[in-house]
Each structure stands twice: as C-alpha cells, then as structure tokens.
PDB file of C-alpha atoms in Angstrom:
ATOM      1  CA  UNK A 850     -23.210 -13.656   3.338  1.00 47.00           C
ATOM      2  CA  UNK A 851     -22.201 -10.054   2.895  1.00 47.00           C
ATOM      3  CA  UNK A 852     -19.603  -9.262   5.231  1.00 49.00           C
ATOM      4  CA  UNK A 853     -16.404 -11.193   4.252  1.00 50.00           C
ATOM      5  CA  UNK A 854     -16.032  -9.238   0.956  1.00 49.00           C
ATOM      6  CA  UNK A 855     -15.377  -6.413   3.458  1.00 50.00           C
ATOM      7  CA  UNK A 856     -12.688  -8.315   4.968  1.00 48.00           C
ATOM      8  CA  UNK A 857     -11.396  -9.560   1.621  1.00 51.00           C
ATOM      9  CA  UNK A 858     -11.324  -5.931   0.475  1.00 48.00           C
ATOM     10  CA  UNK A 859      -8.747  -4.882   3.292  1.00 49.00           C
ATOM     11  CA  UNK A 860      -6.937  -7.431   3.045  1.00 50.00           C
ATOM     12  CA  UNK A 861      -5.735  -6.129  -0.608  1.00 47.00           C
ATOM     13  CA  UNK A 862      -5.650  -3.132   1.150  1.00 46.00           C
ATOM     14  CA  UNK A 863      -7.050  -0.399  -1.216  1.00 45.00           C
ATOM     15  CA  UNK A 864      -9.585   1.450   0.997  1.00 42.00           C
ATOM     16  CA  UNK A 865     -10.033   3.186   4.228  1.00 39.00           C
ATOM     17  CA  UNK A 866     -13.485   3.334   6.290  1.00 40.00           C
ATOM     18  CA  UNK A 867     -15.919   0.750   4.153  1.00 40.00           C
ATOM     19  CA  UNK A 868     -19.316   0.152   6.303  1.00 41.00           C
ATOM     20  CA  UNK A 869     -20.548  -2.807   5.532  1.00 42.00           C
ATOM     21  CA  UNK A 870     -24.460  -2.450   5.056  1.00 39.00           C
ATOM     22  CA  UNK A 871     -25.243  -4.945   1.911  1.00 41.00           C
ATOM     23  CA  UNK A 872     -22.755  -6.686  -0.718  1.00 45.00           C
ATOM     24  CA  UNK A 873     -23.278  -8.298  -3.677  1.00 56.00           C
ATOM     25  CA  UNK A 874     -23.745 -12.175  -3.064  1.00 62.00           C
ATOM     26  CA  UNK A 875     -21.420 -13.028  -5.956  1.00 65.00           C
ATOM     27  CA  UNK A 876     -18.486 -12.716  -3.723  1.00 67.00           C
ATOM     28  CA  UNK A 877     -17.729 -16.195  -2.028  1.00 76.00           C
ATOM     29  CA  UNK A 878     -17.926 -16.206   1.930  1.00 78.00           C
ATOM     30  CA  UNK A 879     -15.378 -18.806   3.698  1.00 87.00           C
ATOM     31  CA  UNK A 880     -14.477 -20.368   6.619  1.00 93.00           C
ATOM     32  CA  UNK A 881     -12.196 -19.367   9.245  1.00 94.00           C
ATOM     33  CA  UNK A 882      -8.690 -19.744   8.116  1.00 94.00           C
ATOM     34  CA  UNK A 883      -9.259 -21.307   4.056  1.00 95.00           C
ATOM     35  CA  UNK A 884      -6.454 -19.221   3.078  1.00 95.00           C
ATOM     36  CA  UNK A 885      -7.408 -20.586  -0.751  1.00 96.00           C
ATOM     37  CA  UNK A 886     -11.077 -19.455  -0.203  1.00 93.00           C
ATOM     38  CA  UNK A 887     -10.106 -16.120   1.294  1.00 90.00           C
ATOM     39  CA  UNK A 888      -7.647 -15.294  -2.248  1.00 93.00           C
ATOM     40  CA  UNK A 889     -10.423 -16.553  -4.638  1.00 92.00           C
ATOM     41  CA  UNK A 890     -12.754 -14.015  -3.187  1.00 82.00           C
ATOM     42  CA  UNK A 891     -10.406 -11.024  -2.583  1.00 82.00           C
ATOM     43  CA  UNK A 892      -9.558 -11.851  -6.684  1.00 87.00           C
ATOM     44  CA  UNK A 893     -13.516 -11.920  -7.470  1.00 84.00           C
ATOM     45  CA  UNK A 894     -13.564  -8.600  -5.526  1.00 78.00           C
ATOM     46  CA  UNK A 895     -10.781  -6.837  -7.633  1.00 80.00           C
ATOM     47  CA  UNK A 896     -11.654  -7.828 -10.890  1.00 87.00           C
ATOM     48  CA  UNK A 897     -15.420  -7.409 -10.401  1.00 85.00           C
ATOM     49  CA  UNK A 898     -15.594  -3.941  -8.718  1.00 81.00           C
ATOM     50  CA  UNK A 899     -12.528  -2.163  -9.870  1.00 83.00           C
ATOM     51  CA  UNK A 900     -14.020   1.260  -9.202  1.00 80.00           C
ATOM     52  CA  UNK A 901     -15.891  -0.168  -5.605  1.00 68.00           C
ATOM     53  CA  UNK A 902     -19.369   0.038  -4.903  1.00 60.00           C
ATOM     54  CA  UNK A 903     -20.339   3.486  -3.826  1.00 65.00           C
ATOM     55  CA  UNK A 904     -23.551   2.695  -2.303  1.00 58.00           C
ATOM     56  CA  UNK A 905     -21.971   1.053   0.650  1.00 47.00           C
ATOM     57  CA  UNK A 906     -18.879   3.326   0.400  1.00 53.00           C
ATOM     58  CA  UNK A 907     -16.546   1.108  -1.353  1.00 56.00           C
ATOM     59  CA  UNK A 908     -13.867   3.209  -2.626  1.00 64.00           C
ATOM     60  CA  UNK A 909     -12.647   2.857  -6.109  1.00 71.00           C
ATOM     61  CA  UNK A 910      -9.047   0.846  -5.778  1.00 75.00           C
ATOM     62  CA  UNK A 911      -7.734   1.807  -9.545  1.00 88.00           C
ATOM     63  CA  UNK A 912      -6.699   5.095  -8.117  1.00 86.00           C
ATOM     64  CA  UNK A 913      -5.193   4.943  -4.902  1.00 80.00           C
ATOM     65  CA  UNK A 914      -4.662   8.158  -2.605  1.00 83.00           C
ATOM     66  CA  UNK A 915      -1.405   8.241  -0.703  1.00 88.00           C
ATOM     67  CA  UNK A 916      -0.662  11.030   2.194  1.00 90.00           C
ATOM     68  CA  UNK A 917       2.120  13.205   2.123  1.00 93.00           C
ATOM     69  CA  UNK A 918       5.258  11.788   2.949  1.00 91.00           C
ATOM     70  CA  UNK A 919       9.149  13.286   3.899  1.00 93.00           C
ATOM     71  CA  UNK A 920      10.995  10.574   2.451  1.00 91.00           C
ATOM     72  CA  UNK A 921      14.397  12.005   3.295  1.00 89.00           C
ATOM     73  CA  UNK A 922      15.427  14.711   5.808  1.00 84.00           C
ATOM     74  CA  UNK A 923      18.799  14.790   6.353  1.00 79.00           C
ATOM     75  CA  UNK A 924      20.612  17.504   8.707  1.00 73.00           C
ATOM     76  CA  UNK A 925      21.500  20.175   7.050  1.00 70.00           C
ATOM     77  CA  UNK A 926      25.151  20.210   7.368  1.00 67.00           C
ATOM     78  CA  UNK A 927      28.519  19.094   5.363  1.00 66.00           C
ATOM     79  CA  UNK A 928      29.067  18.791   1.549  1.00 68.00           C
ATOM     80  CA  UNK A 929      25.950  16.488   1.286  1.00 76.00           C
ATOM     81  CA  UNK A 930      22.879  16.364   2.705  1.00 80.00           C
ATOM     82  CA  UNK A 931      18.995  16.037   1.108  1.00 86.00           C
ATOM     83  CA  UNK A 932      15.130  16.840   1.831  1.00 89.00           C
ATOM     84  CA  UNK A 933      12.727  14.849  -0.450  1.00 90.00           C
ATOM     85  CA  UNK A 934       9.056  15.376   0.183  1.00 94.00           C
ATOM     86  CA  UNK A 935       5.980  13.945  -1.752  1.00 94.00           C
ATOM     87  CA  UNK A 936       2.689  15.043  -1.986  1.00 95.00           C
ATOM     88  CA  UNK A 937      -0.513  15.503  -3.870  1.00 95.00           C
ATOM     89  CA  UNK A 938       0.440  11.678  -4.619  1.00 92.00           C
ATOM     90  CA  UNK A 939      -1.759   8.853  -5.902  1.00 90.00           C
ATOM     91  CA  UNK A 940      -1.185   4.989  -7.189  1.00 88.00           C
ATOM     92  CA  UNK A 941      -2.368   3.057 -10.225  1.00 92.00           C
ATOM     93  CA  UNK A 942      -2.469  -0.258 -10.576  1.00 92.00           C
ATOM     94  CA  UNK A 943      -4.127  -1.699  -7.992  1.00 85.00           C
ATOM     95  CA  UNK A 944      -7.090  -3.073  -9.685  1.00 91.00           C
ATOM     96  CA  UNK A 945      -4.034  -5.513 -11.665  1.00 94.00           C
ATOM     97  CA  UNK A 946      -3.665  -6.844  -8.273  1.00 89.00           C
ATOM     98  CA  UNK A 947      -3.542 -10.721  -7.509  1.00 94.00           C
ATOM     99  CA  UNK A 948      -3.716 -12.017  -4.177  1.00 93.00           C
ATOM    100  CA  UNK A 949      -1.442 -14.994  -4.405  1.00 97.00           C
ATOM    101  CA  UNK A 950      -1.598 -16.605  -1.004  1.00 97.00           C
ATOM    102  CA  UNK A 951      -3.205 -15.488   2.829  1.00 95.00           C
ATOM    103  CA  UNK A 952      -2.743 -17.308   5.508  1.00 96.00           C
ATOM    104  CA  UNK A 953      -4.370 -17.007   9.079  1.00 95.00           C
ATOM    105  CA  UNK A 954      -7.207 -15.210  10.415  1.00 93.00           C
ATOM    106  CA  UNK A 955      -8.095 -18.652  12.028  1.00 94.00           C
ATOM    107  CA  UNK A 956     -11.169 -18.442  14.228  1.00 94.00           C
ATOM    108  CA  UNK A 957      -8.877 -17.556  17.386  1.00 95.00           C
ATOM    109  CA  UNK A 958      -7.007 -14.553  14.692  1.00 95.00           C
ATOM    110  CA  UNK A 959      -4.240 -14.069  17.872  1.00 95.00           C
ATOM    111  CA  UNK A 960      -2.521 -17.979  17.761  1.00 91.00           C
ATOM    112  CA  UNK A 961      -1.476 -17.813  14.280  1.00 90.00           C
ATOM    113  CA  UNK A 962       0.547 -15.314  11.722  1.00 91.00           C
ATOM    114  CA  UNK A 963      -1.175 -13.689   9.225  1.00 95.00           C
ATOM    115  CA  UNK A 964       0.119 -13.438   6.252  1.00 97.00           C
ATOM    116  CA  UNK A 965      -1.127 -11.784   3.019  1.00 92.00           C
ATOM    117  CA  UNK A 966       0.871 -11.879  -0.364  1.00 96.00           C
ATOM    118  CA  UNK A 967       0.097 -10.470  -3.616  1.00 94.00           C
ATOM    119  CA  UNK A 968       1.957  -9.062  -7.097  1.00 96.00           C
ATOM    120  CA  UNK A 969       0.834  -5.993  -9.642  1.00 94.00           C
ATOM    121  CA  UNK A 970       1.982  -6.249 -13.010  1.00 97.00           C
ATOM    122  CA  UNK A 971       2.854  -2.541 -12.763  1.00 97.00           C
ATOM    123  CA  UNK A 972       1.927   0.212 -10.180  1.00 92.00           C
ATOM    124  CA  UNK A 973       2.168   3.652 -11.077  1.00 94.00           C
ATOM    125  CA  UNK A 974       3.116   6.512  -9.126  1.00 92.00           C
ATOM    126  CA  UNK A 975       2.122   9.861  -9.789  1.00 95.00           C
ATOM    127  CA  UNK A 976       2.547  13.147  -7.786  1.00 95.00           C
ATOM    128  CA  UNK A 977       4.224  16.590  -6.744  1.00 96.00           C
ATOM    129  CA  UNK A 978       7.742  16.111  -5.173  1.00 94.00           C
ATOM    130  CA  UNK A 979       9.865  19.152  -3.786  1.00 94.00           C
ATOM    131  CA  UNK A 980      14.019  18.378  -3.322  1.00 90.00           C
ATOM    132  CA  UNK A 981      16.435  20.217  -1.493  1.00 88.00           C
ATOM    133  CA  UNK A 982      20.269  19.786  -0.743  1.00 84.00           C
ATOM    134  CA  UNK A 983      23.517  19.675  -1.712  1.00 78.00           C
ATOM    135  CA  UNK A 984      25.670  17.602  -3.899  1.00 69.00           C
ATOM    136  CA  UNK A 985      29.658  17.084  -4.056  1.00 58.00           C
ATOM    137  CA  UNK A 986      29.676  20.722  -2.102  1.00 51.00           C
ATOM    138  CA  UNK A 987      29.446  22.803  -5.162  1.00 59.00           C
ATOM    139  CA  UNK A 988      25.335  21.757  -6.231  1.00 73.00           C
ATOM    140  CA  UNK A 989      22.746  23.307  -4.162  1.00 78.00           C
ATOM    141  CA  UNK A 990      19.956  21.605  -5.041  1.00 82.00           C
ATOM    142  CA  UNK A 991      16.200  23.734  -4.787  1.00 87.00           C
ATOM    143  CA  UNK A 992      13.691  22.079  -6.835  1.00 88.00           C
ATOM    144  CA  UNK A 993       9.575  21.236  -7.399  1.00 92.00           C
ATOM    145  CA  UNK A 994       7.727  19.528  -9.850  1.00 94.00           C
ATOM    146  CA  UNK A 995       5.864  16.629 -10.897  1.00 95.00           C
ATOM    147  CA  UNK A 996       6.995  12.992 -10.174  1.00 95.00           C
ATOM    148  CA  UNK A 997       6.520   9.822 -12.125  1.00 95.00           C
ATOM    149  CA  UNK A 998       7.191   6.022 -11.196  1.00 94.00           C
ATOM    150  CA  UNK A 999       6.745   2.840 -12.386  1.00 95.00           C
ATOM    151  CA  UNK A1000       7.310  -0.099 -10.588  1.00 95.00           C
ATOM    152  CA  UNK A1001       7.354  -3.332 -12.342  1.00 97.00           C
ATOM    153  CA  UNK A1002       6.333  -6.478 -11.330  1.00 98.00           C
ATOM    154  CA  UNK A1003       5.581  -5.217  -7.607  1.00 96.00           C
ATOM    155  CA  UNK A1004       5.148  -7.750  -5.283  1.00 97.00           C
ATOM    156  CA  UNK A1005       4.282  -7.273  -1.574  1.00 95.00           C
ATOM    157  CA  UNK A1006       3.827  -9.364   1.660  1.00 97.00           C
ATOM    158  CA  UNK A1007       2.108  -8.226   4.753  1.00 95.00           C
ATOM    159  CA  UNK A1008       2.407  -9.771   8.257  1.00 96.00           C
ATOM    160  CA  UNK A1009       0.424  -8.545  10.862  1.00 94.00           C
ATOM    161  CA  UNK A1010      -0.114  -8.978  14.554  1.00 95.00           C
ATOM    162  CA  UNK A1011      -3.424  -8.628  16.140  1.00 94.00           C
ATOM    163  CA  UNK A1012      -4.944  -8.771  19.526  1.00 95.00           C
ATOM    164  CA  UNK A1013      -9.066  -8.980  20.285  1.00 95.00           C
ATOM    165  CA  UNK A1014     -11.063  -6.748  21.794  1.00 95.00           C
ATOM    166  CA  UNK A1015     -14.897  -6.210  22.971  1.00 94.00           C
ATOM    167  CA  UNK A1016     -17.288  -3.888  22.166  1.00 91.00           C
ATOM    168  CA  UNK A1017     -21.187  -4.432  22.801  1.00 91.00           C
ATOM    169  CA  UNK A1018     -20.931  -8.253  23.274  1.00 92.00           C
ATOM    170  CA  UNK A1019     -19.052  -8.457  19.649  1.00 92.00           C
ATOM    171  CA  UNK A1020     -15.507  -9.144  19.479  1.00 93.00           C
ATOM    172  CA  UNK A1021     -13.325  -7.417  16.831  1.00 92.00           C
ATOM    173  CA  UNK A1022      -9.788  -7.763  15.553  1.00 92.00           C
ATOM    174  CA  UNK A1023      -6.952  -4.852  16.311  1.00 93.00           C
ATOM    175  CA  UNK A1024      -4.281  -4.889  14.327  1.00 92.00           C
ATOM    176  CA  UNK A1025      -1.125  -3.684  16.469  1.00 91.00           C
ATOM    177  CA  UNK A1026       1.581  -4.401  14.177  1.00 94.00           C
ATOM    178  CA  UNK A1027       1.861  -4.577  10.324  1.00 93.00           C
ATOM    179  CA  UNK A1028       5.521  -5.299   8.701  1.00 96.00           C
ATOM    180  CA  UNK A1029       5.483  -4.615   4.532  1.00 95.00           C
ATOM    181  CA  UNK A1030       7.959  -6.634   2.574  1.00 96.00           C
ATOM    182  CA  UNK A1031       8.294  -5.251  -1.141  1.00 96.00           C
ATOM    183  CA  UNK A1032      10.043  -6.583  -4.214  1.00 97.00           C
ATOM    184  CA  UNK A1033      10.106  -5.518  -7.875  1.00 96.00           C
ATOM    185  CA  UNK A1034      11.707  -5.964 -11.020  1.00 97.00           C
ATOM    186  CA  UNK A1035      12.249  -2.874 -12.090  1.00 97.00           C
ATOM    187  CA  UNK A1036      11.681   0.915 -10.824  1.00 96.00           C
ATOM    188  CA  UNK A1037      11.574   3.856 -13.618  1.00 96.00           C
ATOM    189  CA  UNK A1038      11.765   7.381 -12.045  1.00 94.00           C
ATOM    190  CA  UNK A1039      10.807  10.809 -13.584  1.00 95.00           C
ATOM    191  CA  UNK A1040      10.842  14.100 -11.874  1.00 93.00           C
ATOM    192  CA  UNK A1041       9.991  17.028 -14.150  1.00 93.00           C
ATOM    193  CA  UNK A1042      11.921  20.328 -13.348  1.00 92.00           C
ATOM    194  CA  UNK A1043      15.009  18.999 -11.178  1.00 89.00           C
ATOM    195  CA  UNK A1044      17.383  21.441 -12.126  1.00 88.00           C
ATOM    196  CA  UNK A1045      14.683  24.164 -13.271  1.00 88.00           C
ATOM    197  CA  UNK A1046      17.383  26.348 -15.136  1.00 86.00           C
ATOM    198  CA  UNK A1047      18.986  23.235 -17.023  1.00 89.00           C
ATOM    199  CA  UNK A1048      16.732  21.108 -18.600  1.00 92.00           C
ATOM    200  CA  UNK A1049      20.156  18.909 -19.448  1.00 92.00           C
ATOM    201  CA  UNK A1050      21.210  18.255 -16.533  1.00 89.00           C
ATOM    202  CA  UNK A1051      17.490  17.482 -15.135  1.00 92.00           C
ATOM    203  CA  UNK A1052      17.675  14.640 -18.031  1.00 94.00           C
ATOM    204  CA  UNK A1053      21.143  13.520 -16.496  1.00 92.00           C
ATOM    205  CA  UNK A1054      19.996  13.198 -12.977  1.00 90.00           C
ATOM    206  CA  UNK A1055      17.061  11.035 -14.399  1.00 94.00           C
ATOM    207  CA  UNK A1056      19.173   8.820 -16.405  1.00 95.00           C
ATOM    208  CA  UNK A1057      21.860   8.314 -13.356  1.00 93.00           C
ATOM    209  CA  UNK A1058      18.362   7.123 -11.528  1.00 93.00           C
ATOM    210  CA  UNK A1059      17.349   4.812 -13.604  1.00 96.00           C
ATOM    211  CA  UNK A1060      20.393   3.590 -14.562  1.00 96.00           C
ATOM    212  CA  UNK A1061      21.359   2.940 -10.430  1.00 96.00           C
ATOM    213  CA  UNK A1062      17.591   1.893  -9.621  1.00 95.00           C
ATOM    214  CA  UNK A1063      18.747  -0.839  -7.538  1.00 96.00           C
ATOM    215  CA  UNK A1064      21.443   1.113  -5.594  1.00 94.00           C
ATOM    216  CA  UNK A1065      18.311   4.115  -4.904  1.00 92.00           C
ATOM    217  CA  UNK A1066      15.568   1.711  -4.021  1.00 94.00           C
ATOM    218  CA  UNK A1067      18.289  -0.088  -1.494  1.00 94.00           C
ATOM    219  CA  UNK A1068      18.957   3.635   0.440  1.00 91.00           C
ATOM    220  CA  UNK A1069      15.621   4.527   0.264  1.00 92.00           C
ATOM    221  CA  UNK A1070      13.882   1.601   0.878  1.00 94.00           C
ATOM    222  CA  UNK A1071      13.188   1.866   4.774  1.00 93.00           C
ATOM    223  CA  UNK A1072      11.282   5.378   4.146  1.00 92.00           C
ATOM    224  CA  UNK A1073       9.397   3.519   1.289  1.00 92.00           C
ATOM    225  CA  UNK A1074       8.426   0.579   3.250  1.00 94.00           C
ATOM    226  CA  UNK A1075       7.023   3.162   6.503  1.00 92.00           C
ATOM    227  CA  UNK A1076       5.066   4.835   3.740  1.00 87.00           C
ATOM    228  CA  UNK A1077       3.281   1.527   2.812  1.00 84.00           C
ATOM    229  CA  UNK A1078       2.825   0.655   6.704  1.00 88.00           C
ATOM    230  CA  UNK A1079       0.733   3.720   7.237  1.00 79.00           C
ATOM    231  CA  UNK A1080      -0.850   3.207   4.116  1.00 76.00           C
ATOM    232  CA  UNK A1081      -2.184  -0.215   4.660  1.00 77.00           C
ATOM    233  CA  UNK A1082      -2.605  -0.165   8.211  1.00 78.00           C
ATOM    234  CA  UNK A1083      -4.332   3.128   7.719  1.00 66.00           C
ATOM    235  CA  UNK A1084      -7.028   0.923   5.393  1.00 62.00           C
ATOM    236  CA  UNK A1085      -7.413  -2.199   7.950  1.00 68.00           C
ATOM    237  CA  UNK A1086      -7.342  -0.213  11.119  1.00 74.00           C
ATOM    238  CA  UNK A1087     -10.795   1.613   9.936  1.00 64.00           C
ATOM    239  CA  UNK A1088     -12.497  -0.781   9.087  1.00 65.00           C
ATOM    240  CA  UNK A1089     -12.113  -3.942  11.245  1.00 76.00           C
ATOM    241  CA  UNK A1090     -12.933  -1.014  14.011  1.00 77.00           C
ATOM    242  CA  UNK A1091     -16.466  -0.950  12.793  1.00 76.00           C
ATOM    243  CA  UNK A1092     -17.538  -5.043  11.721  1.00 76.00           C
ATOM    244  CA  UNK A1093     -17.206  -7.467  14.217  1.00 83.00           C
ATOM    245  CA  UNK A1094     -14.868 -10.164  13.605  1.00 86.00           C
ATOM    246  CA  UNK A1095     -16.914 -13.164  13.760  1.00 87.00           C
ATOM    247  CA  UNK A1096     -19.237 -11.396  11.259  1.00 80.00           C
ATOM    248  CA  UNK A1097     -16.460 -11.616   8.721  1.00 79.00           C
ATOM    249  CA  UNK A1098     -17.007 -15.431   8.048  1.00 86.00           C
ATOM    250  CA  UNK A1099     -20.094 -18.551   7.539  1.00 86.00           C
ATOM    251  CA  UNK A1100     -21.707 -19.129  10.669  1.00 77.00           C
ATOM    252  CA  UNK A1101     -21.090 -22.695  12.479  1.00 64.00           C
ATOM    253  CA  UNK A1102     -24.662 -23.768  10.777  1.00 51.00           C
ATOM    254  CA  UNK A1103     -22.963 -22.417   6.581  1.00 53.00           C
ATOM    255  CA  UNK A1104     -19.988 -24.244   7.698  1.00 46.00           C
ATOM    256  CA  UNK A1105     -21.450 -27.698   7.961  1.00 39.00           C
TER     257      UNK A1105
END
C-alpha cells in the first residue's frame, strides 16, 4: 500500500529521485490501468502534501526548480538576430495542480498510450534571464536581469512511450519518449533591466510583449516545450529507475 503514491507523484511530475521507503496510507492504491483511481490519488497527493514528505525524500512541489535553459541562439549575423538564456529559474504553482484525466499504465505499460493531462490555475515563473542581439539593425541589444511570468490557466498533456526492462528478477518501466503539449489563456512577461540605460523603453518592450503574447509564445514555443521535456522526463526517469513496476499497484490478492 505505499508505493503507488510514488508513481502518482511523477506522474504530476514535480520531483526528481523520490525512494520509496514508507507513505502515508491515506493515499488510495489502484489497479492497473483505473485511469479514474490513478487522478483521485495523484489529487489526494497534491493537496495533502504540498511541501512533500521529507522523511522519504519527497520534494516540496510548490516551488519547482528548473535548469538553465538557452531558449534562443540565433547566428550572429544580419540586421536581426537574438540569444535568450534563463537561469537561476524556479516555478510556482504546482501545488494548484489538477490531474484531470491518465490513461494507461495497464499491467503490460508497453501495449497502450499513456497519457497524463492536467491544468494550474496559474504557474509562476521566476528567474535571472540575460538577452543579447540586434533589432531593425540600429538596436544592439546587451541586457541581464530578473524575469517574471505568469501563465494563466496552464494546461498540459504528456504522452509517453515506454519499454520494460529487468533488474534482479523485478521488472521496471523506461520511459524512452515523452512529447509535452501546453495550452494557456494568457502569458504576462516581465524582465527587469532590458534596456538598462532607458527605463522607458524597457517598459515599451514589456508592453509590445504582452500586448503580442500569442504571436511570442507561437515563435518560441518549440524551445518552451524541450524545456518541459527535460523537465518532466528528468522527474520520471529517476524514479521509476529505482521501484519496480509491479510494486506500483494492489497485488492480484487487493485486487479481488
């Protein structure tokens, strides 16, 4: 009865490494492929341990680390071209999170997609960003600062593909493929400092981004949705390393 919180736990997708030793029994355990059972219990999990359970390592999920990523990197030629890195980054919101709907992870987890789909009221973004390029020929961009997003009403879908694999008579789940799908409402951008020397034009280039969200997210979505692959394949790659598959659900004898 304690191990399918684990797998509940990366399927929302908000830690990295958890070693399942004991968990607390009011977190349902299901059968192989109750895709209703297996959202009930990831929802239970959210709202009851927001900040985890750091006795057996569950990380807290209301503030999310993210790695550094390049989101643009374009050559460095012509009248326009842009670098746009982000670090020192975290996410907040996760602990808002409903799962909505999972499908799969039958007892065979390779003959059927799996599918996990959720929505955040809001996620926030916060962290370091540093910018350079060139605009229209004439703006040479050279900027750092702090970085600020909201994204509103953030929904997200994850597919996955998996192949089996043995390890001391156990069998355990690999994922080998995990595709993000991401849709939101609304996304409100801030980055402090822009145009360091005019704090004008650093409110202009904010406004033109949030008043052309749709247009931004639609360039820069591909780079946003790799981001999210390494970040949630990062968290189910760990841990379904270490706890046997099979040890994820009720036994044939709890499922009568």
């Amino acid at each position: 009865m304690h191990y399918l919180p684990c797998l509940l736990w990366i399927i929302v997708g908000f830690f990295v490494g958890l070693q399942c030793q004991t968990f607390p029994d009011t977190v349902q355990k299901c059968h192989y492929g109750d895709g209703k059972c297996l959202a009930e219990s990831a929802n239970a999990l959210i709202r009851n341990y927001p900040k985890g359970i750091p006795e057996i390592n569950l990380k807290p999920f209301d503030v999310v680390t993210v790695k550094d990523w390049l989101l643009v990197n374009d050559s460095q030629v012509g009248g326009a071209w842009y670098y746009f890195l982000l670090y020192n980054q975290i996410n907040l919101g996760f602990e808002n999170t409903t799962i909505t709907e999972i499908k799969g992870f039958d007892r065979d987890p390779t003959k059927s997609k799996i599918e996990i789909h959720g929505k955040i009221p809001r996620l926030v973004y916060k962290g370091k960003y540093q910018a350079k390029g060139r605009m229209l020929w004439f703006v040479d961009i050279n900027s750092q600062g702090d970085s600020n997003s909201d994204f509103l009403n953030f929904r997200f879908d994850l597919t996955l593909k998996v192949r089996t694999e043995y390890r001391n008579n156990k069998r355990y789940m690999k994922i080998y493929e995990l595709v993000p799908n991401i849709r939101l409402d609304r996304w409100i951008q801030w980055m402090d400092d822009f145009f360091p020397d005019n704090f004008d034009m650093t409110i202009a280039i904010n406004n033109l981004f949030n008043r052309n969200w749709v247009e931004f997210w639609n360039e820069l979505e591909p780079g946003i949705l790799r981001l999210f692959e390494t970040v949630f394949l990062g968290m189910i790659e760990d841990l379904f390393h270490n706890i046997p598959y099979d040890d994820l659900f009720l036994a044939d004898a709890e499922s009568v």
